[in-house]
Tab-separated table of C-alpha atoms in Angstrom:
chain	number	residue	atom	x	y	z
A	19	MET	CA	19.288	9.520	10.677
A	20	GLY	CA	21.484	7.775	13.071
A	21	ASP	CA	18.629	5.756	14.030
A	22	PHE	CA	17.744	4.530	9.927
A	23	LYS	CA	21.566	3.720	9.685
A	24	ASN	CA	21.556	1.714	12.789
A	25	ALA	CA	18.319	0.093	11.705
A	26	LEU	CA	19.611	-1.079	8.388
A	27	GLU	CA	22.859	-2.083	9.493
A	28	ASN	CA	21.449	-4.199	11.973
A	29	LEU	CA	18.557	-5.675	9.508
A	30	GLN	CA	21.776	-6.361	7.160
A	31	LYS	CA	23.554	-8.360	9.722
A	32	ALA	CA	20.334	-10.057	10.391
A	33	LEU	CA	19.914	-10.646	6.894
A	34	ASP	CA	23.849	-12.172	6.412
A	35	MET	CA	23.452	-14.546	9.238
A	36	LYS	CA	19.892	-15.931	8.127
A	37	LEU	CA	21.246	-16.012	4.564
A	38	SER	CA	24.445	-18.088	5.626
A	39	ALA	CA	22.539	-20.564	7.656
A	40	PRO	CA	22.102	-23.911	6.601
A	41	THR	CA	18.720	-24.043	8.373
A	42	GLU	CA	17.015	-20.640	7.690
A	43	ASN	CA	13.590	-20.695	6.215
A	44	GLY	CA	12.370	-18.524	3.545
A	45	ALA	CA	9.805	-16.874	5.677
A	46	SER	CA	12.154	-15.565	7.977
A	47	ILE	CA	14.189	-14.322	5.067
A	48	ALA	CA	11.542	-12.431	3.397
A	49	ALA	CA	9.927	-10.751	6.749
A	50	THR	CA	13.705	-9.304	6.911
A	51	TYR	CA	13.915	-7.726	3.325
A	52	VAL	CA	10.408	-6.439	4.287
A	53	SER	CA	12.064	-4.909	7.310
A	54	ILE	CA	14.615	-3.706	5.513
A	55	GLY	CA	12.600	-1.934	2.731
A	56	SER	CA	10.262	-0.167	5.450
A	57	VAL	CA	13.613	1.694	6.734
A	58	TYR	CA	13.832	2.412	2.897
A	59	SER	CA	10.689	3.654	2.539
A	60	ASP	CA	11.007	5.675	5.961
A	61	GLN	CA	13.902	7.445	4.419
A	62	LYS	CA	12.146	7.763	0.830
A	63	GLN	CA	14.569	5.847	-0.666
A	64	PHE	CA	11.540	4.040	-2.773
A	65	SER	CA	13.676	2.502	-5.193
A	66	ALA	CA	15.876	0.734	-2.745
A	67	ALA	CA	12.624	0.022	-0.585
A	68	LEU	CA	11.159	-1.506	-4.102
A	69	ASP	CA	14.030	-4.156	-4.726
A	70	MET	CA	13.776	-5.452	-1.259
A	71	TYR	CA	9.777	-5.792	-1.125
A	72	LYS	CA	10.206	-7.571	-4.362
A	73	LYS	CA	12.998	-10.041	-3.046
A	74	SER	CA	10.748	-10.548	-0.078
A	75	LEU	CA	7.432	-11.448	-2.325
A	76	HIS	CA	9.954	-13.645	-5.173
A	77	ILE	CA	10.531	-15.987	-1.853
A	78	ASP	CA	6.947	-15.337	0.134
A	79	SER	CA	5.528	-16.222	-3.581
A	80	LYS	CA	7.152	-19.981	-3.576
A	81	ILE	CA	6.415	-20.599	0.228
A	82	LEU	CA	2.734	-19.111	0.433
A	83	LEU	CA	-0.775	-20.186	-1.106
A	84	PRO	CA	-1.708	-17.375	-3.668
A	85	ASN	CA	-4.182	-15.725	-1.513
A	86	ASP	CA	-1.978	-15.687	1.645
A	87	PRO	CA	-2.924	-12.215	3.491
A	88	SER	CA	1.027	-11.798	3.596
A	89	LEU	CA	1.414	-11.481	0.280
A	90	ALA	CA	-1.274	-8.994	0.104
A	91	ILE	CA	0.532	-6.478	2.797
A	92	THR	CA	4.002	-7.238	0.565
A	93	MET	CA	1.962	-6.212	-2.632
A	94	SER	CA	0.576	-3.343	-0.958
A	95	ASN	CA	4.302	-1.800	0.004
A	96	ILE	CA	5.354	-2.586	-3.619
A	97	GLY	CA	2.667	-0.370	-4.203
A	98	SER	CA	3.662	2.143	-2.385
A	99	ALA	CA	7.152	2.237	-3.384
A	100	CYS	CA	5.686	2.542	-6.808
A	101	TYR	CA	3.647	5.424	-5.857
A	102	GLY	CA	6.403	6.943	-4.277
A	103	LEU	CA	8.368	6.811	-7.305
A	104	GLN	CA	5.628	8.089	-9.200
A	105	PHE	CA	4.746	5.150	-11.474
A	106	TYR	CA	1.334	5.534	-10.580
A	107	ASP	CA	0.006	2.727	-13.088
A	108	GLU	CA	2.343	0.419	-11.476
A	109	ALA	CA	1.238	0.959	-7.820
A	110	ILE	CA	-2.398	0.677	-8.909
A	111	ASP	CA	-1.867	-2.971	-10.496
A	112	TRP	CA	0.045	-3.600	-7.111
A	113	TYR	CA	-2.868	-2.462	-4.638
A	114	GLN	CA	-5.023	-4.084	-7.186
A	115	LYS	CA	-3.306	-7.660	-6.925
A	116	ALA	CA	-3.415	-6.783	-2.695
A	117	LEU	CA	-7.174	-5.588	-2.884
A	118	GLU	CA	-8.335	-8.864	-4.908
A	119	ILE	CA	-6.016	-11.159	-2.273
A	120	ARG	CA	-7.894	-9.287	0.910
A	121	LYS	CA	-11.061	-9.777	-0.486
A	122	HIS	CA	-10.582	-13.425	-0.687
A	123	ALA	CA	-9.393	-13.645	2.608
A	124	LEU	CA	-11.252	-10.859	4.570
A	125	THR	CA	-15.265	-9.969	5.096
A	126	SER	CA	-16.174	-7.419	2.774
A	127	THR	CA	-16.012	-4.857	5.586
A	128	HIS	CA	-12.630	-5.537	7.595
A	129	PRO	CA	-10.321	-2.413	7.608
A	130	PHE	CA	-7.740	-3.712	5.938
A	131	ILE	CA	-9.639	-3.548	3.169
A	132	ALA	CA	-10.477	-0.222	3.470
A	133	ASP	CA	-6.886	0.780	3.645
A	134	ILE	CA	-6.150	-0.692	0.146
A	135	TYR	CA	-9.233	1.544	-1.007
A	136	GLU	CA	-7.494	4.234	0.176
A	137	CYS	CA	-4.470	3.406	-1.057
A	138	LEU	CA	-6.049	3.496	-4.886
A	139	THR	CA	-7.115	6.895	-4.473
A	140	LEU	CA	-3.357	8.694	-4.220
A	141	PRO	CA	-2.356	7.032	-7.929
A	142	HIS	CA	-5.827	7.663	-9.008
A	143	TYR	CA	-6.193	11.537	-7.930
A	144	GLN	CA	-2.408	11.970	-9.219
A	145	LYS	CA	-3.532	10.544	-12.619
A	146	GLY	CA	-6.089	13.171	-12.690
A	147	HIS	CA	-8.621	9.967	-12.414
A	148	PHE	CA	-10.838	12.273	-9.775
A	149	HIS	CA	-14.176	9.931	-10.153
A	150	GLU	CA	-11.818	6.820	-9.594
A	151	ALA	CA	-10.338	8.474	-6.497
A	152	LEU	CA	-13.628	9.442	-5.156
A	153	ASP	CA	-15.630	6.093	-5.435
A	154	TYR	CA	-12.261	4.537	-3.486
A	155	TRP	CA	-12.458	7.244	-0.691
A	156	ARG	CA	-16.587	6.746	-0.563
A	157	LYS	CA	-15.967	2.582	-0.271
A	158	ALA	CA	-13.381	3.282	2.450
A	159	LYS	CA	-15.463	5.534	4.154
A	160	ASP	CA	-18.330	2.790	4.055
A	161	ILE	CA	-16.192	0.631	5.667
A	162	HIS	CA	-14.572	2.982	8.376
A	163	LEU	CA	-18.504	3.738	9.491
A	164	LYS	CA	-19.300	0.142	10.133
A	165	ASN	CA	-16.057	-0.120	12.242
A	166	LEU	CA	-15.101	3.208	13.576
A	167	PRO	CA	-16.766	5.870	15.955
A	168	PRO	CA	-18.325	8.422	13.724
A	169	ASP	CA	-15.939	11.567	14.938
A	170	TYR	CA	-13.095	9.065	14.238
A	171	ARG	CA	-9.919	11.158	12.172
A	172	ARG	CA	-9.939	8.577	9.412
A	173	ILE	CA	-13.579	9.099	8.653
A	174	LYS	CA	-13.150	12.908	8.931
A	175	ARG	CA	-10.363	12.186	6.510
A	176	CYS	CA	-12.260	10.139	4.217
A	177	GLU	CA	-15.095	13.011	4.284
A	178	GLU	CA	-12.555	15.714	3.145
A	179	TRP	CA	-11.257	13.890	0.238
A	180	ILE	CA	-14.635	13.089	-1.079
A	181	GLU	CA	-15.621	16.804	-0.727
A	182	GLN	CA	-12.462	17.998	-2.709
A	183	LEU	CA	-12.997	15.878	-5.247
A	184	GLU	CA	-16.730	16.410	-5.516
A	185	ASN	CA	-15.626	19.950	-5.981
A	186	GLN	CA	-12.873	19.110	-8.185
A	187	ILE	CA	-15.095	16.666	-10.834
A	188	SER	CA	-18.013	19.554	-10.192
A	189	THR	CA	-15.462	22.357	-11.535
A	190	GLN	CA	-14.335	20.270	-14.142
A	191	GLN	CA	-17.621	19.629	-15.650
A	192	GLN	CA	-18.052	23.113	-15.449
A	193	ASN	CA	-15.174	24.473	-17.210
A	194	ILE	CA	-16.672	21.573	-19.944
A	195	THR	CA	-19.734	23.189	-20.553
A	196	ASP	CA	-17.901	26.804	-20.410
A	197	ILE	CA	-16.445	25.752	-23.533
């Protein structure tokens, strides 16, 4: 806990200095907001993290092009904070925005695309949207198979989730036919 406290204190000092400097650029301030948000997120203080990420996005959206990959990172962070707060619809919206930027900026098999697909699985799963979650896990796995060794842990995790979701969907369908 002391490490988080020290990190926040030092980041806040850095932010205060940047905010008071007449020539400080917005990108540096936005990056500091993201760093503070990450510390809050690591502590499961998702409301505070969300506030910091949104401040960063507000600054970055004024100085970056609309499809800049940096925006996708912040949008994904906002999605994660929303997920942590159990705001699943908002999390999906932010992850989708991040995905669109990444699809525009990266190849379709880039690992960062797979990362967003994995992020999208979680709120869909929590909402009981098992088919959507399954679809995103499959997409993530397909990308990982093109970039990682077949026995890599992330691929195994995708396979485990795919199997779990297929079983849940099968059970759901069986319960419906039993009615």
